[in-house]
Short mmCIF file of C-alpha atoms in Angstrom, two decimals:
data_model
loop_
_atom_site.label_atom_id
_atom_site.label_comp_id
_atom_site.label_asym_id
_atom_site.label_seq_id
_atom_site.Cartn_x
_atom_site.Cartn_y
_atom_site.Cartn_z
CA MET A 29 78.62 -39.49 119.91
CA SER A 30 77.90 -40.66 123.46
CA GLY A 31 74.73 -38.95 124.42
CA THR A 32 75.98 -35.75 122.59
CA VAL A 33 73.21 -34.38 120.71
CA ARG A 34 74.20 -34.36 117.23
CA LEU A 35 71.90 -32.19 115.12
CA TYR A 36 71.52 -31.77 111.00
CA VAL A 37 70.96 -28.15 109.96
CA ASP A 38 69.99 -26.20 106.95
CA HIS A 39 72.66 -23.21 107.97
CA PRO A 40 76.38 -21.82 107.05
CA LEU A 41 78.61 -23.65 109.56
CA GLY A 42 82.13 -21.58 110.62
CA GLN A 43 84.21 -20.58 113.33
CA GLY A 44 81.75 -18.04 115.63
CA GLN A 45 78.77 -18.53 113.02
CA THR A 46 75.73 -18.08 115.15
CA ILE A 47 72.51 -20.15 113.99
CA PRO A 48 69.03 -18.95 114.50
CA LEU A 49 66.94 -22.13 115.62
CA GLU A 50 63.43 -23.14 114.32
CA ARG A 51 60.32 -23.80 117.00
CA ALA A 52 60.82 -27.68 116.00
CA GLN A 53 64.55 -27.10 116.54
CA ALA A 54 64.19 -25.56 119.58
CA HIS A 55 61.28 -27.86 120.97
CA TYR A 56 63.47 -31.09 120.50
CA LEU A 57 66.58 -29.26 122.07
CA PHE A 58 65.11 -28.32 124.56
CA GLY A 59 61.93 -29.79 125.39
CA VAL A 60 63.06 -32.85 124.72
CA MET A 61 66.41 -33.15 124.99
CA ARG A 62 66.53 -31.09 127.91
CA LEU A 63 70.05 -28.76 127.11
CA GLU A 64 70.57 -25.60 128.67
CA ALA A 65 72.33 -22.55 127.67
CA GLY A 66 76.10 -23.14 128.05
CA ALA A 67 75.32 -26.86 126.92
CA GLU A 68 77.91 -28.59 123.85
CA LEU A 69 76.28 -29.98 120.71
CA LEU A 70 77.81 -30.88 117.70
CA LEU A 71 75.82 -30.00 114.20
CA PHE A 72 76.29 -30.57 110.59
CA ASN A 73 74.51 -29.30 107.38
CA GLY A 74 76.22 -31.49 104.61
CA SER A 75 78.54 -29.46 103.57
CA ASP A 76 81.03 -27.50 105.69
CA GLY A 77 82.19 -30.57 107.91
CA GLU A 78 80.93 -30.81 111.71
CA TRP A 79 81.04 -28.23 114.38
CA ARG A 80 81.25 -28.32 117.72
CA ALA A 81 78.57 -25.63 118.84
CA GLU A 82 77.11 -24.50 122.36
CA VAL A 83 73.83 -23.36 122.98
CA ALA A 84 74.04 -19.27 123.18
CA GLN A 85 70.11 -18.50 123.81
CA ALA A 86 67.47 -21.34 124.73
CA GLY A 87 63.85 -20.62 124.32
CA LYS A 88 60.58 -22.54 124.19
CA ARG A 89 59.74 -20.65 120.44
CA GLY A 90 63.15 -20.12 119.39
CA GLY A 91 66.97 -19.90 120.28
CA VAL A 92 70.74 -19.36 119.32
CA LEU A 93 73.91 -21.99 118.75
CA VAL A 94 77.37 -20.66 118.51
CA CYS A 95 79.70 -22.73 115.88
CA ARG A 96 82.81 -23.36 118.21
CA VAL A 97 85.46 -26.06 116.37
CA GLN A 98 85.78 -28.07 113.37
CA SER A 99 85.43 -31.67 114.83
CA LYS A 100 84.97 -33.47 111.48
CA PRO A 101 85.97 -32.21 107.61
CA GLN A 102 83.20 -32.36 105.74
CA GLU A 103 83.19 -35.94 103.59
CA VAL A 104 81.69 -36.60 100.42
CA PRO A 105 81.42 -40.20 99.65
CA PRO A 106 81.61 -41.83 95.89
CA ASP A 107 79.78 -40.67 93.01
CA LEU A 108 77.50 -43.50 93.28
CA TRP A 109 73.80 -43.66 93.34
CA LEU A 110 71.29 -45.93 94.44
CA ILE A 111 68.27 -46.64 92.35
CA PHE A 112 65.42 -49.05 93.49
CA ALA A 113 62.02 -49.88 93.45
CA PRO A 114 60.23 -48.96 97.22
CA VAL A 115 58.92 -51.98 98.96
CA LYS A 116 56.99 -52.00 101.71
CA LYS A 117 57.73 -48.76 104.20
CA ALA A 118 59.47 -50.37 106.45
CA ARG A 119 62.13 -51.69 104.06
CA THR A 120 61.79 -48.53 102.28
CA ASP A 121 63.20 -46.65 105.56
CA PHE A 122 65.95 -49.44 106.05
CA ILE A 123 67.37 -49.14 102.77
CA VAL A 124 67.55 -45.05 102.72
CA GLU A 125 68.68 -45.45 106.16
CA LYS A 126 71.55 -47.78 105.20
CA ALA A 127 72.35 -46.04 102.11
CA VAL A 128 73.21 -42.92 104.56
CA GLU A 129 75.63 -45.50 106.50
CA LEU A 130 77.08 -46.89 103.78
CA GLY A 131 77.82 -43.74 101.36
CA VAL A 132 76.10 -42.71 98.24
CA ARG A 133 75.39 -39.14 96.94
CA ARG A 134 72.06 -39.40 95.84
CA ILE A 135 69.20 -42.24 96.50
CA LEU A 136 66.53 -42.51 93.38
CA PRO A 137 63.52 -44.46 93.98
CA VAL A 138 61.74 -46.03 90.68
CA GLN A 139 58.78 -47.41 89.61
CA SER A 140 59.19 -50.25 87.58
CA ASP A 141 56.85 -53.01 85.43
CA PHE A 142 56.95 -54.67 88.61
CA THR A 143 57.02 -52.02 91.57
CA ASN A 144 53.61 -52.04 93.34
CA SER A 145 52.06 -48.60 92.83
CA GLU A 146 52.72 -47.76 96.01
CA ARG A 147 53.96 -43.93 96.69
CA ILE A 148 56.91 -43.11 98.17
CA ARG A 149 56.64 -40.04 100.35
CA ALA A 150 59.73 -38.08 99.26
CA GLU A 151 59.93 -35.69 102.17
CA LYS A 152 59.45 -38.37 104.61
CA GLN A 153 62.79 -40.21 102.79
CA ARG A 154 64.48 -36.96 103.22
CA ALA A 155 63.79 -36.27 106.69
CA HIS A 156 64.51 -40.30 107.24
CA ALA A 157 67.96 -39.65 105.55
CA VAL A 158 68.78 -36.60 107.72
CA GLU A 159 68.38 -38.71 111.03
CA ALA A 160 70.23 -41.82 109.81
CA ALA A 161 73.18 -38.98 109.23
CA GLU A 162 72.62 -37.59 112.70
CA GLN A 163 72.57 -41.05 114.66
CA CYS A 164 75.75 -42.73 112.29
CA GLY A 165 77.87 -39.86 112.53
CA ALA A 166 78.27 -38.97 108.69
CA THR A 167 78.82 -35.41 107.71
CA PHE A 168 77.24 -36.00 104.02
CA VAL A 169 73.19 -36.47 103.35
CA PRO A 170 72.62 -38.05 99.76
CA GLU A 171 70.15 -36.28 98.52
CA VAL A 172 66.36 -38.48 98.10
CA ALA A 173 64.98 -37.75 94.34
CA ASP A 174 61.46 -38.07 93.67
CA LEU A 175 59.76 -41.43 92.54
CA GLN A 176 60.35 -41.79 88.62
CA LYS A 177 60.00 -44.29 85.93
CA LEU A 178 63.03 -46.54 85.45
CA SER A 179 62.58 -46.27 82.02
CA GLY A 180 62.12 -42.67 82.16
CA LEU A 181 65.77 -42.28 84.16
CA LEU A 182 67.15 -45.21 81.61
CA ASP A 183 65.58 -42.28 78.90
CA GLY A 184 67.85 -39.76 80.06
CA TRP A 185 70.43 -41.61 81.62
CA PRO A 186 73.84 -39.58 82.49
CA ALA A 187 76.98 -39.78 79.71
CA GLY A 188 79.33 -41.61 81.50
CA ARG A 189 77.75 -43.31 84.51
CA ARG A 190 78.04 -46.92 84.74
CA LEU A 191 75.40 -49.42 85.98
CA MET A 192 75.91 -52.23 88.48
CA PHE A 193 72.68 -54.45 87.72
CA CYS A 194 72.16 -56.60 90.16
CA ASP A 195 70.11 -58.63 88.40
CA GLU A 196 68.04 -61.81 90.76
CA ALA A 197 68.23 -63.90 87.41
CA GLN A 198 71.74 -62.95 87.07
CA ALA A 199 72.56 -65.96 89.61
CA GLY A 200 75.14 -68.41 88.26
CA GLY A 201 76.82 -65.80 86.01
CA ALA A 202 80.26 -64.13 86.74
CA SER A 203 81.26 -63.22 90.68
CA ALA A 204 80.08 -59.80 91.79
CA GLN A 205 83.55 -59.43 93.09
CA ALA A 206 85.13 -60.82 90.43
CA GLY A 207 83.05 -58.99 87.99
CA LEU A 208 83.80 -55.73 89.89
CA ALA A 209 87.34 -56.25 89.59
CA ALA A 210 88.02 -56.57 86.67
CA LEU A 211 86.66 -53.10 86.48
CA LYS A 212 88.91 -51.68 89.21
CA ASP A 213 91.82 -50.67 86.47
CA GLY A 214 89.43 -49.13 84.11
CA PRO A 215 88.34 -45.66 83.78
CA ALA A 216 87.30 -43.83 87.22
CA GLY A 217 84.03 -42.11 86.63
CA PRO A 218 80.53 -42.13 88.15
CA TRP A 219 78.21 -45.32 88.96
CA ALA A 220 74.85 -46.31 89.80
CA ILE A 221 73.62 -49.68 91.72
CA LEU A 222 70.15 -50.82 90.20
CA ILE A 223 68.00 -53.15 93.00
CA GLY A 224 65.25 -55.02 91.48
CA PRO A 225 61.87 -54.88 92.81
CA GLU A 226 60.74 -57.91 95.20
CA GLY A 227 58.73 -59.51 92.10
CA GLY A 228 62.05 -58.89 89.84
CA PHE A 229 62.25 -57.16 86.20
CA SER A 230 60.04 -57.66 83.57
CA GLU A 231 61.62 -59.54 79.97
CA ALA A 232 61.35 -55.93 78.54
CA GLU A 233 63.29 -54.35 81.36
CA ARG A 234 66.15 -56.91 81.42
CA ALA A 235 66.43 -56.73 77.80
CA ARG A 236 67.13 -53.56 77.91
CA LEU A 237 69.18 -52.63 80.84
CA HIS A 238 71.60 -55.63 79.05
CA GLY A 239 71.62 -54.02 76.33
CA PHE A 240 73.32 -50.77 77.38
CA GLU A 241 76.96 -50.65 77.19
CA PHE A 242 77.48 -49.13 80.60
CA THR A 243 75.20 -51.74 82.52
CA HIS A 244 77.69 -54.28 84.63
CA PRO A 245 75.28 -57.59 85.78
CA VAL A 246 76.47 -58.89 89.11
CA ALA A 247 75.11 -62.32 90.90
CA LEU A 248 74.52 -61.26 94.33
CA GLY A 249 75.06 -65.30 95.33
CA PRO A 250 73.14 -68.62 94.95
CA ARG A 251 70.36 -67.58 97.46
CA ILE A 252 67.41 -65.03 97.19
CA LEU A 253 68.13 -62.31 98.53
CA ARG A 254 65.46 -59.79 99.79
CA ALA A 255 65.47 -56.02 98.19
CA GLU A 256 66.82 -54.33 101.18
CA THR A 257 69.62 -57.00 101.76
CA ALA A 258 70.61 -56.75 97.99
CA ALA A 259 71.24 -53.14 98.73
CA VAL A 260 73.45 -53.33 101.52
CA ALA A 261 75.15 -56.45 99.37
CA ALA A 262 75.37 -54.28 96.46
CA LEU A 263 76.75 -50.83 98.56
CA THR A 264 79.24 -53.09 100.60
CA LEU A 265 80.37 -54.82 97.31
CA TRP A 266 80.93 -51.42 95.23
CA GLN A 267 82.45 -50.03 97.96
CA SER A 268 85.12 -52.63 98.96
CA VAL A 269 86.18 -53.30 95.20
CA LEU A 270 85.80 -50.18 93.67
CA GLY A 271 84.71 -47.28 95.91
CA ASP A 272 86.33 -45.29 98.99
CA TRP A 273 87.00 -48.84 101.75
CA GLN A 274 90.03 -49.45 99.63
CA MET B 27 57.09 -68.64 95.73
CA SER B 28 54.45 -66.38 94.28
CA GLY B 29 51.76 -67.51 97.31
CA THR B 30 53.10 -71.12 97.56
CA VAL B 31 52.98 -71.72 100.92
CA ARG B 32 56.10 -72.76 102.70
CA LEU B 33 56.29 -74.65 105.68
CA TYR B 34 58.79 -75.58 107.75
CA VAL B 35 58.49 -79.20 109.08
CA ASP B 36 60.31 -81.00 111.98
CA HIS B 37 59.83 -83.93 110.28
CA PRO B 38 61.62 -86.93 107.58
CA LEU B 39 60.84 -85.32 104.07
CA GLY B 40 61.03 -88.31 100.80
CA GLN B 41 58.78 -89.96 98.25
CA GLY B 42 55.24 -90.71 99.58
CA GLN B 43 56.77 -89.22 103.07
CA THR B 44 53.42 -88.78 105.07
CA ILE B 45 53.49 -85.61 107.93
CA PRO B 46 51.26 -85.62 110.78
CA LEU B 47 50.39 -82.16 111.30
CA GLU B 48 50.59 -80.58 114.93
CA ARG B 49 47.59 -78.09 116.31
CA ALA B 50 49.42 -74.97 115.40
CA GLN B 51 50.39 -76.14 112.09
CA ALA B 52 46.98 -77.11 111.48
CA HIS B 53 45.45 -73.88 112.19
CA TYR B 54 48.25 -71.96 110.09
CA LEU B 55 47.39 -74.14 106.93
CA PHE B 56 43.45 -74.51 107.34
CA GLY B 57 42.73 -71.74 109.08
CA VAL B 58 44.82 -68.67 108.54
CA MET B 59 46.55 -69.99 104.68
CA ARG B 60 42.10 -71.72 103.99
CA LEU B 61 44.68 -74.55 102.65
CA GLU B 62 42.05 -77.75 101.93
CA ALA B 63 42.36 -80.99 101.32
CA GLY B 64 44.51 -81.83 97.88
CA ALA B 65 45.99 -78.16 97.77
CA GLU B 66 49.83 -77.75 97.43
CA LEU B 67 52.83 -76.46 99.36
CA LEU B 68 56.36 -77.04 99.50
CA LEU B 69 57.86 -78.20 102.80
CA PHE B 70 61.56 -78.51 104.51
CA ASN B 71 63.18 -79.54 107.14
CA GLY B 72 66.41 -78.18 106.77
CA SER B 73 67.73 -81.40 105.80
CA ASP B 74 66.17 -82.95 103.11
CA GLY B 75 65.56 -80.45 100.36
CA GLU B 76 62.29 -78.77 99.49
CA TRP B 77 59.78 -81.37 98.51
CA ARG B 78 56.29 -80.61 96.58
CA ALA B 79 53.61 -82.03 99.09
CA GLU B 80 50.17 -82.25 99.25
CA VAL B 81 47.20 -81.69 102.29
CA ALA B 82 46.06 -85.25 102.04
CA GLN B 83 43.87 -84.62 105.22
CA ALA B 84 42.87 -81.56 106.84
CA GLY B 85 41.07 -81.25 109.94
CA LYS B 86 40.41 -78.25 112.57
CA ARG B 87 43.45 -80.11 114.90
CA GLY B 88 45.45 -82.03 112.87
CA GLY B 89 45.87 -83.07 109.38
CA VAL B 90 48.08 -84.92 107.30
CA LEU B 91 50.73 -84.20 104.44
CA VAL B 92 51.93 -86.16 101.72
CA CYS B 93 55.32 -85.55 99.95
CA ARG B 94 54.94 -85.78 95.87
CA VAL B 95 58.70 -84.91 93.88
CA GLN B 96 61.38 -83.27 95.56
CA SER B 97 61.31 -79.22 94.31
CA LYS B 98 65.17 -78.54 95.63
CA PRO B 99 68.00 -80.44 96.98
CA GLN B 100 69.27 -79.56 100.00
CA GLU B 101 71.88 -76.83 100.54
CA VAL B 102 74.34 -76.26 102.68
CA PRO B 103 76.10 -73.29 103.47
CA PRO B 104 80.00 -72.91 103.84
CA ASP B 105 80.87 -73.30 107.49
CA LEU B 106 80.20 -70.19 108.63
CA TRP B 107 79.83 -69.02 111.94
CA LEU B 108 78.17 -65.16 112.75
CA ILE B 109 79.06 -64.20 116.00
CA PHE B 110 78.02 -60.82 117.51
CA ALA B 111 76.68 -59.29 120.39
CA PRO B 112 72.66 -58.49 120.83
CA VAL B 113 71.53 -55.24 119.69
CA LYS B 114 67.35 -54.05 120.23
CA LYS B 115 65.20 -56.93 119.43
CA ALA B 116 63.92 -55.37 115.89
CA ARG B 117 67.76 -54.97 114.60
CA THR B 118 68.57 -58.32 116.25
CA ASP B 119 65.64 -60.17 114.95
CA PHE B 120 67.04 -58.82 111.62
CA ILE B 121 70.53 -59.61 112.21
CA VAL B 122 69.33 -63.17 112.12
CA GLU B 123 66.86 -62.80 109.30
CA LYS B 124 69.92 -61.57 107.10
CA ALA B 125 72.78 -64.29 108.34
CA VAL B 126 69.50 -66.52 107.16
CA GLU B 127 69.35 -65.18 104.03
CA LEU B 128 73.56 -64.67 103.10
CA GLY B 129 73.66 -68.12 104.87
CA VAL B 130 75.88 -69.35 107.32
CA ARG B 131 75.73 -72.47 109.78
CA ARG B 132 75.57 -71.29 113.03
CA ILE B 133 74.16 -68.00 114.91
CA LEU B 134 76.23 -67.54 118.53
CA PRO B 135 74.76 -64.59 120.39
CA VAL B 136 77.59 -63.30 122.96
CA GLN B 137 77.78 -60.86 125.99
CA SER B 138 80.80 -58.65 125.46
CA ASP B 139 81.98 -56.47 127.76
CA PHE B 140 80.24 -53.42 126.69
CA THR B 141 77.04 -55.07 125.92
CA ASN B 142 73.46 -54.35 127.09
CA SER B 143 72.72 -57.14 129.61
CA GLU B 144 69.16 -57.17 127.36
CA ARG B 145 68.20 -60.93 127.88
CA ILE B 146 68.38 -62.51 124.32
CA ARG B 147 65.58 -65.14 123.88
CA ALA B 148 66.98 -67.78 122.16
CA GLU B 149 63.56 -69.75 121.40
CA LYS B 150 62.58 -66.92 119.56
CA GLN B 151 65.42 -66.18 117.79
CA ARG B 152 65.05 -70.00 116.89
CA ALA B 153 61.62 -69.22 115.46
CA HIS B 154 63.10 -66.14 113.83
CA ALA B 155 65.86 -68.11 111.75
CA VAL B 156 62.80 -70.58 110.59
CA GLU B 157 60.43 -67.86 109.75
CA ALA B 158 63.42 -66.10 107.77
CA ALA B 159 64.36 -69.89 105.53
CA GLU B 160 60.65 -70.21 104.76
CA GLN B 161 60.14 -66.71 103.39
CA CYS B 162 64.02 -66.16 101.72
CA GLY B 163 63.14 -70.31 99.88
CA ALA B 164 66.23 -71.44 101.84
CA THR B 165 66.19 -75.29 102.44
CA PHE B 166 68.84 -74.67 105.34
CA VAL B 167 68.16 -72.77 109.08
CA PRO B 168 71.23 -71.78 110.65
CA GLU B 169 71.35 -73.22 114.25
CA VAL B 170 70.95 -70.20 117.19
CA ALA B 171 73.24 -70.96 119.92
CA ASP B 172 72.32 -70.11 123.46
CA LEU B 173 73.37 -66.56 124.41
CA GLN B 174 77.10 -67.08 125.85
CA LYS B 175 80.10 -64.95 126.74
CA LEU B 176 82.31 -63.73 124.49
CA SER B 177 84.96 -64.68 126.79
CA GLY B 178 83.81 -68.39 127.48
CA LEU B 179 83.27 -69.21 123.95
CA LEU B 180 86.76 -67.33 123.09
CA ASP B 181 88.70 -69.96 125.79
CA GLY B 182 87.48 -73.10 123.95
CA TRP B 183 87.56 -71.78 120.77
CA PRO B 184 88.00 -74.91 118.25
CA ALA B 185 91.08 -75.75 116.28
CA GLY B 186 91.64 -74.60 112.96
CA ARG B 187 88.35 -72.23 112.76
CA ARG B 188 89.15 -68.54 111.62
CA LEU B 189 87.76 -65.66 113.10
CA MET B 190 87.32 -62.20 110.71
CA PHE B 191 86.76 -59.46 113.68
CA CYS B 192 84.99 -56.72 112.58
CA ASP B 193 86.94 -54.14 114.68
CA GLU B 194 85.28 -50.65 114.51
CA ALA B 195 88.58 -49.01 115.94
CA GLN B 196 90.35 -50.77 113.30
CA ALA B 197 89.15 -48.05 110.58
CA GLY B 198 92.05 -47.15 107.86
CA GLY B 199 93.95 -50.50 108.69
CA ALA B 200 94.39 -52.86 105.67
CA SER B 201 90.71 -52.97 103.48
CA ALA B 202 88.70 -55.88 103.91
CA GLN B 203 88.70 -56.51 100.44
CA ALA B 204 92.13 -56.97 99.96
CA GLY B 205 92.59 -58.66 103.37
CA LEU B 206 90.10 -61.50 102.67
CA ALA B 207 91.30 -62.11 98.90
CA ALA B 208 95.13 -62.57 100.55
CA LEU B 209 93.29 -65.72 103.05
CA LYS B 210 91.90 -67.17 99.63
CA ASP B 211 94.62 -69.74 98.36
CA GLY B 212 95.52 -69.93 102.07
CA PRO B 213 93.52 -73.86 103.47
CA ALA B 214 90.46 -73.82 103.21
CA GLY B 215 88.28 -74.68 106.22
CA PRO B 216 85.91 -73.00 109.30
CA TRP B 217 85.23 -69.65 109.48
CA ALA B 218 83.50 -67.39 112.14
CA ILE B 219 82.60 -63.64 111.68
CA LEU B 220 82.64 -61.44 114.77
CA ILE B 221 80.78 -58.65 115.23
CA GLY B 222 81.32 -55.59 117.79
CA PRO B 223 78.64 -54.34 119.67
CA GLU B 224 77.19 -50.62 118.94
CA GLY B 225 79.64 -49.47 121.91
CA GLY B 226 82.77 -51.30 120.80
CA PHE B 227 84.88 -54.14 122.39
CA SER B 228 86.75 -53.04 125.98
CA GLU B 229 90.49 -52.90 125.16
CA ALA B 230 90.99 -56.10 127.25
CA GLU B 231 88.88 -57.93 124.84
CA ARG B 232 90.44 -56.23 121.61
CA ALA B 233 94.27 -57.26 122.59
CA ARG B 234 93.20 -61.07 124.09
CA LEU B 235 91.10 -61.34 120.09
CA HIS B 236 94.58 -59.65 118.07
CA GLY B 237 96.41 -61.95 120.36
CA PHE B 238 95.29 -64.77 118.49
CA GLU B 239 96.70 -66.52 115.62
CA PHE B 240 93.31 -67.60 114.19
CA THR B 241 91.81 -63.99 114.57
CA HIS B 242 91.95 -61.64 111.21
CA PRO B 243 91.05 -57.66 111.51
CA VAL B 244 89.00 -56.55 108.64
CA ALA B 245 87.79 -52.43 108.51
CA LEU B 246 84.43 -52.12 107.16
CA GLY B 247 85.29 -48.85 105.82
CA PRO B 248 85.78 -45.11 106.56
CA ARG B 249 82.33 -44.50 107.84
CA ILE B 250 80.60 -45.52 111.17
CA LEU B 251 78.06 -48.71 110.68
CA ARG B 252 75.32 -50.03 113.06
CA ALA B 253 76.17 -53.42 114.34
CA GLU B 254 73.21 -54.90 111.81
CA THR B 255 74.51 -53.17 108.91
CA ALA B 256 78.20 -54.55 109.75
CA ALA B 257 76.73 -57.47 109.73
CA VAL B 258 75.20 -57.58 106.20
CA ALA B 259 78.59 -56.49 104.81
CA ALA B 260 80.71 -58.75 106.54
CA LEU B 261 78.69 -61.57 105.70
CA THR B 262 79.09 -60.13 102.22
CA LEU B 263 82.17 -59.72 101.74
CA TRP B 264 83.23 -63.05 103.50
CA GLN B 265 80.62 -65.15 100.56
CA SER B 266 82.02 -63.10 98.24
CA VAL B 267 85.64 -63.40 98.23
CA LEU B 268 86.08 -66.75 100.06
CA GLY B 269 81.99 -68.38 99.77
CA ASP B 270 80.18 -69.64 97.71
CA TRP B 271 79.13 -66.55 96.04
CA GLN B 272 81.94 -67.03 93.69
#
């Protein structure tokens, strides 16, 4: 990465492909980053891998890039969702950033019984996910869903998707690592991780979650973890035991 | 925690023990948090557990607290060190905070060959560790060592302490989870986790680290992780496989 600009573009990428730039992109590349015609940069669009490209035309209000060689194949993380109740802005940003780094397919903010009603601006979080991918070298950008009620998400839960339920009240139960390892020989398939809000889940939510056959409760150690720490810890455990860290 | 003030004090705690307050503590409790005589709060000092205490005297420049009942026994995390090369301030703060939450005995900032020479203010980081413990309900506060050279730390490496070396260049090697699990039946004992700087380790450092018998290199998945993400991921893996999450 070392200094080379890495840009997400919403445009097909391929050998010799030209990419017209919007005004904001031109401003960033030529105004802020001071690239000139002939300069090299890296492009990705979330589906065609990463490409070395060159500035063909540079202007104040636009410009054109040309794709040269693919520098990285498209990577697709395991079919894992991260479901969490938004916390304060900086920590929500952090959760989105870490989900991109650690590799998930979708990020789903939910409102639970004890969630503070703070609105999450999905568009901002989508931009934040793109920025995180630009910075960490990822070629995939997870989808950020609109805020929805946890109860509604559970009502329409997709068949076959398992749920790693990180329940703070579960501390003292089976260890996460052993619990997940036991599932390793089970059928492969889609998963989701659910991180509780800072105030925990309500009794009704907890009872409902424990009642589902697809729910696998896990404990994240004996200490209390903040929501964003729990998110990174849960993603790490899942990836290392069931995901693509093996 | 829900609203109850939780305060670290550098004073012995025990049944009936009185604790005189310094000016800054009095300002915080009576000026900022508006506690009055008779109010309850929680105290810990890193070695005597957590105690319910009461305000016996409240003044502008001082005051006295009295310990009533122990509310939590003293917890001591496993004998694990976290060694890392300081990154930008916000992310260094974050690493210290997460190390407290996830449970380590010592935090050791080091200068490596490629570390930006940014000074780390150890006193500030110690205060940050105390604050993190106050907030997450921990009764133990890890020691934050002064910044030292990685080479010097390795010169005086303590006998019997093993090192989980999180080497970015190791990606594609043995999985962290399997690698650590293989050590589970080995002799118990002290450990340290070493997280690389954003710019990676130098070839000389890497060669030296791989040459030690106490070094156990692990890979943290196929994607590039930022230093603070690697720290949380490594602590999670260690705690879940070898530490007290079992």
